Coordinates of C-alpha atoms in Angstrom, one line a residue:
Chain A
M250 CA -10.9 51.0 -30.0
T251 CA -8.7 48.1 -31.0
V252 CA -7.9 45.8 -28.1
R253 CA -5.2 43.2 -28.6
K254 CA -5.9 40.1 -26.6
N255 CA -3.9 37.1 -25.5
Q256 CA -4.5 34.4 -28.1
A257 CA -5.2 31.9 -25.4
T258 CA -8.3 33.9 -24.3
L259 CA -10.0 34.2 -27.8
T260 CA -13.4 32.7 -28.2
A261 CA -14.2 30.3 -31.0
D262 CA -15.9 33.1 -32.9
E263 CA -12.9 35.4 -32.6
K264 CA -10.6 32.7 -33.9
R265 CA -12.9 32.0 -36.8
R266 CA -13.1 35.7 -37.7
F267 CA -9.3 36.2 -37.4
T268 CA -8.4 33.2 -39.6
A269 CA -11.1 34.2 -42.1
A270 CA -9.7 37.7 -42.4
L271 CA -6.2 36.2 -42.9
L272 CA -7.4 33.9 -45.7
E273 CA -9.2 36.8 -47.4
L274 CA -6.1 39.0 -47.4
K275 CA -4.2 36.0 -48.8
R276 CA -6.8 35.5 -51.5
S277 CA -6.7 39.1 -52.6
G278 CA -2.9 39.2 -52.8
R279 CA -2.6 41.8 -50.1
Y280 CA -1.0 39.4 -47.6
D281 CA 2.0 38.5 -49.8
A282 CA 2.9 42.2 -50.2
F283 CA 3.7 42.2 -46.4
V284 CA 5.9 39.1 -46.8
T285 CA 7.8 40.8 -49.7
T286 CA 8.4 44.0 -47.7
H287 CA 9.6 42.1 -44.7
N288 CA 12.1 40.0 -46.7
A289 CA 13.4 43.0 -48.5
F290 CA 14.3 44.7 -45.2
I291 CA 15.7 41.6 -43.6
M292 CA 18.1 41.1 -46.5
S293 CA 19.1 44.7 -46.7
D294 CA 19.5 45.6 -43.0
T295 CA 23.2 45.1 -42.2
D296 CA 25.3 45.6 -39.1
D297 CA 27.7 47.8 -41.0
G298 CA 25.3 49.6 -43.3
D299 CA 21.9 51.2 -43.5
R300 CA 19.6 49.3 -41.1
V301 CA 15.9 50.0 -40.3
G302 CA 13.7 46.9 -39.7
H303 CA 16.2 44.6 -37.8
R304 CA 19.4 44.6 -35.9
S305 CA 19.0 48.3 -35.0
P306 CA 17.2 50.6 -32.6
S307 CA 14.2 50.9 -35.0
F308 CA 13.5 47.2 -34.8
L309 CA 10.7 47.9 -32.3
P310 CA 9.1 51.0 -33.9
W311 CA 9.5 49.5 -37.4
H312 CA 7.6 46.4 -36.4
R313 CA 5.0 48.4 -34.5
R314 CA 4.2 50.3 -37.6
F315 CA 4.3 47.2 -39.8
L316 CA 1.8 45.4 -37.5
I317 CA -0.5 48.5 -37.4
E318 CA -0.5 48.5 -41.2
F319 CA -1.3 44.8 -41.2
E320 CA -4.0 45.1 -38.6
E321 CA -5.6 47.9 -40.6
A322 CA -5.7 45.5 -43.6
L323 CA -7.3 42.8 -41.5
R324 CA -9.9 45.3 -40.1
S325 CA -10.8 46.4 -43.7
V326 CA -11.9 42.8 -44.1
D327 CA -13.6 42.5 -40.7
A328 CA -13.8 45.5 -38.4
T329 CA -14.2 43.3 -35.4
V330 CA -10.7 41.7 -35.8
A331 CA -7.6 42.8 -33.8
L332 CA -4.2 41.2 -33.7
P333 CA -3.9 38.7 -30.9
Y334 CA -0.6 38.1 -29.1
W335 CA 1.2 34.9 -28.3
D336 CA 2.8 34.9 -24.8
W337 CA 5.3 32.2 -25.6
T338 CA 6.5 32.2 -22.0
A339 CA 3.1 30.8 -20.9
D340 CA 1.9 28.8 -24.0
R341 CA 5.2 27.0 -24.6
T342 CA 4.5 23.6 -26.1
S343 CA 3.1 22.4 -29.4
R344 CA 0.0 21.2 -27.4
S345 CA -1.1 24.8 -26.9
S346 CA -4.6 25.7 -28.2
L347 CA -2.7 28.1 -30.5
W348 CA -1.7 25.2 -32.7
A349 CA -5.1 23.5 -32.7
P350 CA -6.9 22.9 -36.1
D351 CA -9.5 25.6 -35.3
F352 CA -6.8 28.2 -35.1
L353 CA -3.3 28.1 -36.7
G354 CA -2.9 24.3 -37.1
G355 CA -0.1 22.2 -35.7
T356 CA 3.5 21.3 -36.5
G357 CA 4.7 19.9 -39.8
R358 CA 4.9 16.2 -40.6
A359 CA 8.4 14.6 -40.4
R360 CA 8.9 13.8 -44.1
D361 CA 8.8 17.3 -45.5
G362 CA 7.7 19.7 -42.7
Q363 CA 4.3 20.2 -44.3
V364 CA 1.5 21.5 -42.0
T365 CA -1.4 19.1 -42.6
D366 CA -4.2 20.5 -40.4
G367 CA -5.8 23.9 -39.7
P368 CA -6.9 26.7 -42.1
F369 CA -3.4 27.1 -43.5
A370 CA -2.6 23.5 -44.5
R371 CA -1.7 22.9 -48.1
T372 CA -4.6 20.4 -48.4
G373 CA -7.0 23.3 -47.9
G374 CA -5.6 25.0 -51.0
R375 CA -6.0 28.5 -49.5
W376 CA -2.5 29.3 -48.3
P377 CA 0.0 29.0 -51.2
V378 CA 3.5 30.2 -50.2
N379 CA 4.2 32.4 -53.1
V380 CA 7.0 34.7 -51.8
R381 CA 9.6 32.1 -51.1
V382 CA 13.3 31.4 -51.1
D383 CA 13.2 27.7 -52.1
G384 CA 11.0 25.5 -54.2
R385 CA 8.4 24.6 -51.6
D386 CA 5.1 26.3 -51.9
Y387 CA 3.4 24.9 -48.7
L388 CA 3.5 26.1 -45.1
R389 CA 6.1 24.3 -43.0
R390 CA 6.8 24.1 -39.3
D391 CA 9.0 22.1 -36.9
L392 CA 7.8 23.2 -33.5
G393 CA 10.4 22.7 -30.8
A394 CA 12.7 20.6 -33.0
A395 CA 15.7 19.0 -31.4
G396 CA 14.4 19.8 -27.9
R397 CA 14.6 23.5 -28.3
Q398 CA 12.9 25.5 -25.6
L399 CA 11.0 28.8 -25.7
P400 CA 12.1 31.6 -23.4
T401 CA 10.9 31.5 -19.9
R402 CA 9.2 34.3 -17.9
A403 CA 12.4 34.7 -15.8
E404 CA 14.4 35.2 -19.0
V405 CA 11.9 37.8 -20.2
D406 CA 12.1 39.6 -16.8
S407 CA 15.9 39.7 -17.0
V408 CA 15.6 41.6 -20.3
L409 CA 12.8 43.9 -19.2
A410 CA 15.1 44.9 -16.2
M411 CA 17.6 46.5 -18.6
E412 CA 17.3 50.3 -18.2
T413 CA 19.0 51.5 -21.4
Y414 CA 17.0 51.2 -24.6
D415 CA 19.9 50.7 -27.0
T416 CA 23.5 51.6 -27.3
A417 CA 26.4 51.9 -29.8
P418 CA 27.2 50.3 -32.1
W419 CA 23.4 50.2 -32.6
N420 CA 23.4 46.8 -34.2
S421 CA 23.5 43.0 -33.4
A422 CA 26.5 43.6 -31.1
S423 CA 24.8 46.1 -28.9
D424 CA 24.4 45.4 -25.1
A425 CA 21.0 46.9 -24.0
F426 CA 17.3 46.2 -23.9
R427 CA 16.5 46.3 -27.7
N428 CA 19.2 43.8 -28.8
H429 CA 18.6 41.4 -25.9
L430 CA 14.9 41.4 -26.8
E431 CA 15.7 41.0 -30.4
G432 CA 18.0 38.2 -29.4
W433 CA 21.4 38.7 -31.1
R434 CA 22.9 38.9 -27.6
G435 CA 22.2 37.3 -24.2
V436 CA 19.4 34.9 -23.3
N437 CA 17.8 35.5 -26.8
L438 CA 14.1 36.2 -26.9
H439 CA 12.7 37.2 -30.3
N440 CA 15.1 35.3 -32.5
R441 CA 14.8 32.1 -30.5
V442 CA 11.0 32.0 -31.0
H443 CA 11.5 32.2 -34.8
V444 CA 13.9 29.3 -34.6
W445 CA 11.6 27.3 -32.3
V446 CA 8.7 27.4 -34.8
G447 CA 10.9 26.4 -37.7
G448 CA 9.8 26.2 -41.3
Q449 CA 9.3 29.6 -43.0
M450 CA 9.3 31.3 -39.6
A451 CA 13.1 30.6 -39.4
T452 CA 13.7 32.3 -42.8
G453 CA 13.7 35.8 -44.2
V454 CA 10.1 35.2 -45.5
S455 CA 8.8 34.5 -41.9
P456 CA 5.5 36.4 -42.3
N457 CA 4.4 33.5 -44.5
D458 CA 3.4 31.8 -41.2
P459 CA 0.4 33.7 -39.6
V460 CA 2.1 33.1 -36.2
F461 CA 4.6 35.8 -37.2
W462 CA 2.0 38.5 -36.3
L463 CA 1.1 36.9 -32.9
H464 CA 4.8 36.6 -32.1
H465 CA 5.5 40.2 -33.0
A466 CA 2.4 41.4 -31.2
F467 CA 3.9 40.0 -28.0
V468 CA 7.3 41.4 -28.7
D469 CA 5.6 44.7 -29.2
K470 CA 3.7 44.3 -25.9
L471 CA 7.1 43.6 -24.2
W472 CA 8.3 47.0 -25.4
A473 CA 5.2 48.6 -23.9
D474 CA 5.8 46.6 -20.6
W475 CA 9.4 47.9 -20.6
Q476 CA 8.3 51.5 -21.1
A477 CA 6.0 51.2 -18.2
R478 CA 8.8 49.8 -16.0
H479 CA 11.3 52.5 -17.1
P480 CA 9.4 55.7 -17.6
R481 CA 12.6 57.7 -17.6
S482 CA 14.3 55.6 -20.3
A483 CA 14.0 57.0 -23.8
Y484 CA 14.4 55.7 -27.4
L485 CA 18.0 56.0 -28.4
P486 CA 19.9 57.3 -30.4
S487 CA 18.4 60.8 -30.4
A488 CA 20.2 62.4 -33.4
G489 CA 23.0 62.4 -35.9
T490 CA 23.7 58.6 -36.1
R491 CA 25.0 57.3 -39.4
N492 CA 23.1 54.4 -41.0
V493 CA 20.6 54.4 -38.0
V494 CA 17.1 55.7 -37.5
D495 CA 17.3 58.4 -34.8
L496 CA 14.3 59.4 -32.7
H497 CA 13.0 61.9 -35.2
D498 CA 14.2 60.4 -38.5
T499 CA 11.6 58.9 -40.8
M500 CA 11.6 55.1 -41.4
R501 CA 11.4 53.4 -44.8
P502 CA 9.2 52.2 -46.5
W503 CA 6.6 54.7 -45.2
N504 CA 8.9 57.7 -45.0
D505 CA 6.2 59.6 -43.0
V506 CA 6.6 58.0 -39.6
T507 CA 9.4 58.3 -37.0
P508 CA 10.2 56.3 -33.9
A509 CA 8.9 59.2 -31.9
D510 CA 5.5 58.7 -33.6
M511 CA 5.5 55.1 -32.5
L512 CA 6.4 55.4 -28.8
D513 CA 2.8 55.5 -27.5
H514 CA 0.8 52.5 -28.7
T515 CA -2.4 53.7 -27.1
A516 CA -3.1 56.0 -30.0
H517 CA -3.6 52.9 -32.1
Y518 CA -4.6 50.0 -29.8
T519 CA -4.6 48.9 -26.2
F520 CA -3.9 45.5 -24.6
D521 CA -6.3 43.3 -22.6
T522 CA -4.1 43.7 -19.6
A523 CA -2.4 46.8 -18.1
A524 CA 1.2 47.1 -19.1
Chain B
M111 CA 4.4 36.2 -62.5
S112 CA 7.7 38.0 -62.5
S113 CA 10.8 36.4 -61.3
I114 CA 13.6 38.7 -60.3
T115 CA 16.7 38.5 -58.3
R116 CA 16.6 39.4 -54.6
R117 CA 19.0 42.2 -55.2
R118 CA 16.9 43.8 -57.9
A119 CA 13.9 43.4 -55.6
L120 CA 15.7 45.6 -53.1
G121 CA 16.6 48.1 -55.7
V122 CA 20.1 48.5 -54.4
A123 CA 22.6 46.4 -52.5
A124 CA 22.8 48.6 -49.5
G125 CA 26.4 49.4 -48.5
A126 CA 27.7 46.0 -49.6
A127 CA 30.8 47.3 -51.4
G128 CA 32.0 49.1 -48.3
A129 CA 31.3 46.3 -45.9
V130 CA 34.8 44.9 -45.6
T131 CA 36.3 48.3 -44.8
V132 CA 33.6 49.1 -42.2
L133 CA 34.0 45.7 -40.6
A134 CA 37.7 46.3 -40.2
Q135 CA 37.0 49.6 -38.6
A136 CA 34.6 47.9 -36.3
G137 CA 37.4 45.6 -35.1
P138 CA 37.3 46.4 -31.3
A139 CA 33.5 46.1 -31.1
A140 CA 33.6 42.9 -33.0
A141 CA 36.4 41.4 -30.9
S142 CA 34.5 42.1 -27.7
A143 CA 31.3 40.5 -28.9
P144 CA 30.3 37.3 -27.1
R145 CA 30.1 34.9 -30.0
A146 CA 33.7 35.3 -31.2
A147 CA 33.8 31.7 -32.5
A148 CA 34.6 32.8 -36.0
P149 CA 37.9 34.3 -37.1
A150 CA 38.5 38.0 -36.5
A151 CA 36.0 40.0 -38.5
D152 CA 38.6 41.6 -40.7
S153 CA 40.0 38.3 -42.0
D154 CA 38.1 36.5 -44.8
P155 CA 36.9 32.9 -44.0
A156 CA 38.4 30.1 -46.1
S157 CA 36.9 29.0 -49.4
F158 CA 35.2 25.6 -49.5
D159 CA 33.8 23.3 -52.1
E160 CA 32.3 20.0 -51.1
V161 CA 29.3 17.6 -51.6
Y162 CA 27.2 17.6 -48.5
R163 CA 24.2 15.3 -48.3
G164 CA 24.3 14.9 -52.0
R165 CA 24.4 18.6 -52.8
R166 CA 27.4 20.7 -53.9
I167 CA 28.1 23.6 -51.6
Q168 CA 30.7 26.2 -52.4
G169 CA 31.9 29.3 -50.7
G170 CA 34.5 31.9 -51.4
P171 CA 35.2 35.5 -52.2
A172 CA 32.6 37.0 -54.6
H173 CA 34.1 38.3 -57.8
G174 CA 32.9 41.1 -60.0
G175 CA 30.0 40.4 -62.4
H176 CA 28.5 37.9 -60.0
H177 CA 25.3 39.8 -58.9
G178 CA 27.4 42.7 -57.7
G179 CA 28.0 43.2 -54.0
H180 CA 27.2 40.9 -51.1
H181 CA 26.2 41.6 -47.6
G182 CA 28.6 38.9 -46.5
G183 CA 31.4 41.4 -47.0
G184 CA 32.3 40.1 -50.5
Y185 CA 31.8 36.4 -49.6
S186 CA 29.5 34.3 -51.8
V187 CA 27.9 30.9 -51.0
T188 CA 26.1 28.7 -53.5
I189 CA 24.1 25.4 -53.3
D190 CA 24.1 23.4 -56.5
G191 CA 25.2 26.6 -58.2
Q192 CA 22.3 28.8 -56.9
E193 CA 23.3 31.7 -54.7
L194 CA 22.3 31.5 -51.1
H195 CA 21.9 35.0 -49.6
V196 CA 24.2 35.3 -46.7
M197 CA 25.1 38.0 -44.2
R198 CA 27.9 38.5 -41.7
N199 CA 27.1 39.7 -38.2
A200 CA 29.3 42.2 -36.4
D201 CA 30.7 39.5 -34.1
G202 CA 31.9 37.5 -37.1
T203 CA 29.1 34.9 -37.1
W204 CA 26.9 34.2 -40.2
I205 CA 23.3 33.9 -41.1
S206 CA 21.5 33.2 -44.4
V207 CA 18.0 33.8 -45.8
I208 CA 17.2 30.2 -45.0
N209 CA 18.4 30.4 -41.4
H210 CA 18.0 34.1 -40.6
Y211 CA 17.6 34.1 -36.8
E212 CA 20.2 31.6 -35.8
P213 CA 23.9 32.6 -36.3
V214 CA 26.5 30.0 -37.0
A215 CA 30.3 30.3 -36.9
T216 CA 31.4 29.8 -40.5
P217 CA 29.9 30.1 -44.0
R218 CA 30.5 26.3 -44.4
A219 CA 28.3 25.6 -41.4
L220 CA 25.8 28.0 -42.8
A221 CA 25.7 26.2 -46.2
R222 CA 25.3 22.8 -44.4
A223 CA 22.5 24.1 -42.2
A224 CA 20.7 25.4 -45.3
V225 CA 21.1 22.0 -47.0
R226 CA 19.5 20.2 -44.0
E227 CA 16.7 22.8 -43.9
L228 CA 16.0 22.5 -47.6
Q229 CA 15.4 18.7 -47.4
G230 CA 16.3 18.4 -51.1
A231 CA 14.3 21.4 -52.3
P232 CA 16.0 23.8 -54.8
L233 CA 16.9 27.3 -53.9
V234 CA 15.0 29.8 -56.1
P235 CA 15.5 33.5 -56.8
L236 CA 12.9 35.5 -55.0
T237 CA 9.6 35.1 -56.8
L238 CA 7.0 37.9 -56.6
G239 CA 3.4 37.2 -57.3

């Protein structure tokens, strides 16, 4: 059974195996296909049109399925690997072990944002940024630039307290759990973390930074935590909603999986702590 | 290596042509949204053309024959002549493919933010491979 652990608790060997599997997916070209898929959805999901991966109720089940697919790819390289999650309410500075050279490497240098240490630094030659929106082919970060702060545990708890999963107009203007977790409204959780990391993580090609997966694994865990807190709250909308993935509608690009199929994560993995 | 436009990569420009109409219909929801710093969602933002930090940024209504529809509801932004993919949120704020998780009030602010983020690098069409 796959157990997703807090990144802060990984052993040196688990970190080594995780980063090695990432580098092998990159080398084989499989990694970049995930970046391409994410960017295609982020540019086509619109508040007033068809929306699947973002700014819509299916933000959470879509990313759950996306991460499962990515985790399966990692495990095809090394069956001992699982996706770790980054609890950014606890490990909230650039001095966290997450950003050490034996794991993801640190922030970018001032001149051009280039990450210069860790397995994904340009100098290692093993992490070319191929799917990109500008001319720069190296991983960039600007952790906590301009004094930005990651969300606090209290802010997370204020969002987990919301009873309703999602509400009309089912987009970035909605006032319920999903959109407050996504961050288009309110204290801003998920979106703010992308901005805090900076570099490619702040763009449509954000999966170019491996921290994308650890960020979304924690967002996914917060969904599970919310379900445990509100057992009578259901995924919404249930049926007949234009441009939006209802409970039993299939999601692109897989076309064989619905939000209903994704509600119970324990069919695929568990977490190191009870929800 | 193949180099194709972002829009071709998507296959279709989802719902872009109808965006202005739908935005107008969404008026009440947009007006009640919290970040109503931008003009009302059913009015187009002003065109602009300036040099910012040494780069020419332009914005205005997109015309036919220019990559087809836009998710910005028919609004186009370029940096040194290269199209910056932009999108308008329901509350009237804007994001781009360079700053996709941090809405700003106007397309001009969006173009300036992209210039700062680019640190002199050129925008490129989505490159696959």
